[in-house]
Short mmCIF file of C-alpha atoms in Angstrom, two decimals:
data_model
loop_
_atom_site.label_atom_id
_atom_site.label_comp_id
_atom_site.label_asym_id
_atom_site.label_seq_id
_atom_site.Cartn_x
_atom_site.Cartn_y
_atom_site.Cartn_z
CA MET I 1180 197.15 203.46 115.36
CA LYS I 1181 197.37 205.46 118.34
CA LEU I 1182 195.05 207.39 116.76
CA TYR I 1183 192.54 205.64 117.09
CA ARG I 1184 189.91 203.88 119.20
CA ARG I 1185 188.65 200.18 119.70
CA GLY I 1186 185.80 199.17 121.02
CA PRO I 1187 185.49 195.52 121.60
CA HIS I 1188 184.64 194.63 118.08
CA THR I 1189 186.01 198.05 116.22
CA VAL I 1190 188.11 200.41 115.85
CA PHE I 1191 187.40 203.28 114.82
CA ASP I 1192 187.88 206.75 113.75
CA LEU I 1193 184.89 209.21 113.66
CA LYS I 1194 185.22 212.28 114.69
CA TYR I 1195 182.32 215.01 114.10
CA HIS I 1196 181.72 218.79 114.55
CA ILE I 1197 178.75 219.41 115.62
CA VAL I 1198 176.79 223.08 116.47
CA TRP I 1199 173.42 224.60 117.18
CA THR I 1200 172.50 228.04 118.51
CA THR I 1201 169.85 229.02 121.01
CA LYS I 1202 166.44 230.00 119.73
CA TYR I 1203 165.83 233.38 118.48
CA LYS I 1204 170.14 233.75 118.48
CA LYS I 1205 170.08 235.64 122.20
CA PRO I 1206 172.65 236.04 123.75
CA ILE I 1207 171.99 233.97 126.79
CA LEU I 1208 175.10 231.74 127.04
CA THR I 1209 176.75 233.81 129.73
CA GLY I 1210 178.37 233.26 132.81
CA ARG I 1211 176.71 230.68 135.25
CA LEU I 1212 174.35 229.75 132.17
CA GLY I 1213 177.34 228.87 130.09
CA VAL I 1214 179.01 226.55 132.84
CA GLN I 1215 176.00 224.87 133.96
CA VAL I 1216 175.81 223.70 130.20
CA ARG I 1217 179.63 223.35 129.79
CA ASP I 1218 178.98 220.66 132.60
CA LEU I 1219 176.12 219.22 131.33
CA ILE I 1220 177.32 218.52 127.82
CA ARG I 1221 180.57 216.65 129.49
CA GLU I 1222 178.37 214.62 131.29
CA ILE I 1223 175.74 213.83 128.53
CA CYS I 1224 179.45 212.87 126.48
CA ASP I 1225 180.80 210.83 129.50
CA THR I 1226 177.75 208.56 130.09
CA HIS I 1227 177.91 207.84 126.49
CA SER I 1228 181.40 207.20 126.32
CA VAL I 1229 182.74 210.76 123.40
CA GLN I 1230 185.24 212.92 123.64
CA ILE I 1231 185.53 215.89 123.07
CA LEU I 1232 188.55 216.42 121.60
CA ARG I 1233 187.62 220.77 121.63
CA GLY I 1234 184.82 223.12 122.28
CA HIS I 1235 183.58 226.82 122.59
CA ILE I 1236 180.73 228.25 123.90
CA SER I 1237 180.12 231.50 123.12
CA LYS I 1238 177.47 233.68 123.79
CA GLU I 1239 175.01 232.13 121.47
CA HIS I 1240 175.63 229.72 120.47
CA ILE I 1241 178.31 226.63 120.77
CA HIS I 1242 181.01 224.34 118.90
CA ILE I 1243 181.67 221.01 120.23
CA PHE I 1244 184.76 218.43 118.07
CA VAL I 1245 184.02 214.64 118.97
CA SER I 1246 184.88 211.64 118.35
CA VAL I 1247 181.95 209.20 118.86
CA PRO I 1248 181.34 205.41 119.02
CA PRO I 1249 179.80 203.57 116.01
CA GLN I 1250 176.68 202.48 118.05
CA LEU I 1251 175.56 205.74 118.62
CA SER I 1252 174.35 208.19 115.58
CA VAL I 1253 175.25 211.88 115.58
CA ALA I 1254 171.64 212.66 115.18
CA ARG I 1255 171.61 210.63 118.71
CA LEU I 1256 173.98 212.52 120.19
CA VAL I 1257 172.39 215.81 118.90
CA GLN I 1258 169.15 215.08 120.14
CA TYR I 1259 170.96 214.15 123.94
CA LEU I 1260 172.97 217.56 124.15
CA LYS I 1261 170.15 219.40 122.66
CA GLY I 1262 167.00 217.87 124.76
CA LYS I 1263 168.99 217.58 127.64
CA THR I 1264 170.44 220.50 128.28
CA SER I 1265 167.31 222.45 127.34
CA ARG I 1266 164.81 220.53 130.43
CA LYS I 1267 167.74 220.82 132.84
CA ILE I 1268 168.31 224.49 131.88
CA MET I 1269 164.48 225.24 131.56
CA GLN I 1270 163.95 223.29 135.32
CA ASP I 1271 166.54 225.68 136.87
CA ASN I 1272 166.11 229.50 135.40
CA PRO I 1273 162.15 229.58 135.17
CA LYS I 1274 162.83 233.48 134.07
CA LEU I 1275 164.21 232.06 130.88
CA ASN I 1276 161.14 230.57 130.05
CA LYS I 1277 158.95 234.36 129.09
CA GLN I 1278 162.22 234.57 126.52
CA PHE I 1279 162.18 231.18 125.76
CA TRP I 1280 158.00 230.58 124.36
CA GLY I 1281 156.41 227.17 123.37
CA ARG I 1282 159.66 225.10 125.66
CA HIS I 1283 162.34 225.93 123.16
CA PHE I 1284 165.80 226.65 124.17
CA TRP I 1285 167.67 225.75 121.08
CA SER I 1286 167.19 226.14 117.57
CA ARG I 1287 166.63 223.36 114.89
#
């Protein structure tokens, strides 16, 4: 029973491996930008009580293995992760607007 997480009325063990890439597979997630994305993902997961079990940020894609509470769907988690990181990155780095036109940083 040590592997399970507990909620007020639930005992659960929901784990998901999520992978997503940058638009056009551009190798942009290096250096300061990669660290910024990592910190944003950690912050978003903390606010929604998602545990990151493993994670890796490559030049053009991100892998995370997470444990998600049952009240949060995987689609909603991915929406939070991709939406908030994309918005913050585009605000902080205006020169990326020419590379990622249409305000889309992540691929579908």
